[in-house]
Amino acid sequence: MLNILRRIVEEVNAAQGLEQVLALIVNRVKANMAVDVCSIYLWDHKSHYILMATDGLHLQSVGSVRLQHNQGLVGLVAGREETVNLHNATENPSYVYFPETGEEQYPSFLGVPIIHKRSVLGVLVVQRHEPRKFDTDQEAFLITVAAQLASVIAHAEAVGDSIVLGNLSLAAGKPIYGLAGAPGVAFGNAVVVYPPADLDAVPDRQITDTQAEQLVFIDAVSSVRDDLQKLTDNLRQVLSAEERALFDAYQLMLGSDALVENTLARIREGNWASGALRKTIEDYVHAFDNVQDAYIKERVEDVRDLGRRILSYLQKSGRSGYQFPKGSILVGDIITATMLAEVSIKNLAGVVSRRGSTTSHVAILARAFNVPAVMGAADMPIARVDGQPLIVDGYQGRVYISPPDAVTQEYRRLRVEEDELSAELANLKELPAQTTDGFSVHLYANTGLIADVSPALSSGAEGVGLYRTEFPFMIRERFPSEDEQTQIYRQVLTAFAPRPVTLRTLDVGGDKALPYFPIEEENPFLGWRGIRITLDHPEIFLVQVRAMLRANAGIGNMRILLPMITTVDEVDTAIRMIRRAHHELLDNGITIEMPEVGVMVEVPAAVYQVASLAKRADFISVGTNDLSQYLLAVDRNNPRVASLYDCLHPSVIRVLMIIVAACKEAGKPVHICGEMAADPYAVLLLLGMGVDSLSVNAASIPRMKYIIRNFSQANAEEILHLSLEYEHGQSIRHFLHSVLVEHGLDGLVHAGRANIEAMKA
Ligand code: PEP
Ligand code: MG
């Protein structure tokens, strides 16, 4: 069964358009389940489920059989959102007879809902002449097909692939839903980026100079041929002639029309070499995939391998080097910080990543750059959007592909509203972040690249609360030298002096990979990351700390922050090493002060040892991104569980209160540097706890200041205590929203909400 399913999935992936997909599914399901009828009904997004494809019922009924919500057995399946399995459908009270279908001959009925992200898109039905219930294996099979079909339909609807049957068309141009990664609205064109030598991820791309492109392809093929020849020569001593024949077969394939001529033909039609190659390989794989022979299957894998080798040469040739014109929206399966860094910031309009979430580092980086981003847009059809116009709604996590004019207009209106609000908030720049009863909260910026220093300065930040030093490490091809690091840190320290700048020691691992320091782990977030790596590599840690200390010479505004602390030993060892580096520099005649050293509390274990940590550190900084992730057992990058990732979860709030109270008891300042500090609701609670500072992305500083200046600390404390009465994060959010409304500040949350639904109505 698994093989059948796999084959169907592959055929579906190769099909052109939704109509072909539906026809293929009804045909394959009917044949493989040995039933008499298979049909697909889809929701028209208004009022009806419509028969869109059938194999077994009279074809004239396609498009004409329409069932209202809850009407008939199809309505029953959709309404209950579960399988209905009947040996005699006509006996069921919900049964509605449509004479044009001829279905009276098929009394047994099995219907499963097609559900995508909790909404019912349609119903998949099989029927049989023999009046007998379907068995559980058949149910399981149909449920699996429906689950596959759901994402295909969602994709198709998103790219505007509507099926037109007479006057009937399915809703098209719906947005792709993802997570709000970085606020703002972007208008631009998709530039699909993908990891090297990943054939499946290569998009189609139109080119004009097909002659040159063909030559590039021929060159790549000939380079692979040379490589294989070298391999064969090297192996001559160790392989028999028979075994070497495999490589001869490779050579033959490389010269074959199937591979070369077909790709060249596609290039002549205007696709670029990489896209043409992907299509050729896909076709090749499909042609042989129906063959069950194990030997043939192996050969198919060989072809894929050849495809990857050729692609890798195409990429090296620079033909796949991306062009990022003004208004580029970076789209990919997983957009990494390195990919982001490749684009000139003035040309980068937005980011859409199929994977990742709000607290992914690329989202954090996008916020630092003030570039709208949507993360976890799992349904983004990346192979088909390269070059297409997109609207990225980073407030609500939506992407529109080739948006209709009305949607574009609504978003343009919103942008104007947003600009007006920003202009208003800019007036606060010189005013202190002080409550109405005189309580001051320091507002710092989170940075990580030189590029975001100037937005941070112009936002009125009182310094840098978190400088993520891993970003300069991530965009290089090797560890930066001590001198390079010194220079980078000095630039930031100088830019903000005399305002404080907190440099965090290298925090890689988890979702932050260094291309030149790969870490392969089953559970990277529970593995070797942050301080765990740097303490295991004193040669990296000491170089970094020395660079930080040297950068601070003559300026004196630097603090050091230690990430991912789980035990007091880690703090003791790290401080010992910082002291050692300090002494070494003093011995070398460099006069510098020992800086303040802070500890990040972002692992739940650290929460209950804050007193011990605070005794050792000069300040505590709470990393709410990781703390929420570990406390709630929710991967911060996984869009599937993103709705569970809630910094207003009552447990997160209580844990923060424990930390703040322990710091106050120890007389040490407590800062919040996770994304929670930029949440207009959460800020009320943090204010109520009496935290000393918030460190947020530069773009959020004016909003946070506006809120702080409109409340008294006493009032915030009261709000915090009232929040504790709620048992759900969502209820706390609603409560805090009502508080903002009462103070006339809900505009801060509402601005940026395009009301597309209302507009359609
Ligand atoms: C955090 O975990 O809250 C934090 C600020 O660190 P990062 O997001 O870089 O892991
Ligand atoms: Mg962290």
mmCIF file of N, CA and C and ligand atoms in Angstrom, residues 361 504 507 512 529 564 600 602 623 625-626 636, ligand 2:
data_model
loop_
_atom_site.group_PDB
_atom_site.id
_atom_site.type_symbol
_atom_site.label_atom_id
_atom_site.label_comp_id
_atom_site.label_asym_id
_atom_site.label_seq_id
_atom_site.Cartn_x
_atom_site.Cartn_y
_atom_site.Cartn_z
ATOM 1 N N HIS A 361 16.165 32.623 13.921
ATOM 2 C CA HIS A 361 17.119 33.730 13.858
ATOM 3 C C HIS A 361 16.989 34.556 12.596
ATOM 4 N N ARG A 504 27.180 39.537 23.473
ATOM 5 C CA ARG A 504 26.980 38.164 23.941
ATOM 6 C C ARG A 504 28.047 37.265 23.322
ATOM 7 N N ASP A 507 26.946 32.279 20.369
ATOM 8 C CA ASP A 507 25.809 31.407 20.725
ATOM 9 C C ASP A 507 25.380 30.648 19.471
ATOM 10 N N LYS A 512 21.333 27.905 14.685
ATOM 11 C CA LYS A 512 22.344 28.821 14.156
ATOM 12 C C LYS A 512 23.594 28.028 13.798
ATOM 13 N N ARG A 529 25.169 23.647 22.204
ATOM 14 C CA ARG A 529 24.940 25.015 21.738
ATOM 15 C C ARG A 529 25.381 26.030 22.795
ATOM 16 N N MET A 564 22.899 30.564 27.267
ATOM 17 C CA MET A 564 22.573 29.139 27.476
ATOM 18 C C MET A 564 23.187 28.551 28.751
ATOM 19 N N MET A 600 22.693 34.869 30.955
ATOM 20 C CA MET A 600 21.351 34.741 30.358
ATOM 21 C C MET A 600 20.589 33.642 31.081
ATOM 22 N N GLU A 602 17.780 31.375 30.233
ATOM 23 C CA GLU A 602 16.933 30.938 29.122
ATOM 24 C C GLU A 602 16.703 29.432 29.150
ATOM 25 N N GLY A 623 16.414 35.468 28.329
ATOM 26 C CA GLY A 623 16.176 35.164 26.912
ATOM 27 C C GLY A 623 14.835 34.460 26.800
ATOM 28 N N ASN A 625 12.951 33.895 24.362
ATOM 29 C CA ASN A 625 12.697 33.026 23.202
ATOM 30 C C ASN A 625 12.991 31.579 23.566
ATOM 31 N N ASP A 626 14.184 31.373 24.095
ATOM 32 C CA ASP A 626 14.538 30.005 24.459
ATOM 33 C C ASP A 626 13.818 29.574 25.730
ATOM 34 N N ARG A 636 10.851 26.422 18.874
ATOM 35 C CA ARG A 636 10.586 27.812 18.471
ATOM 36 C C ARG A 636 10.550 27.990 16.960
HETATM 37 MG MG MG B 2 18.575 32.212 23.253
#
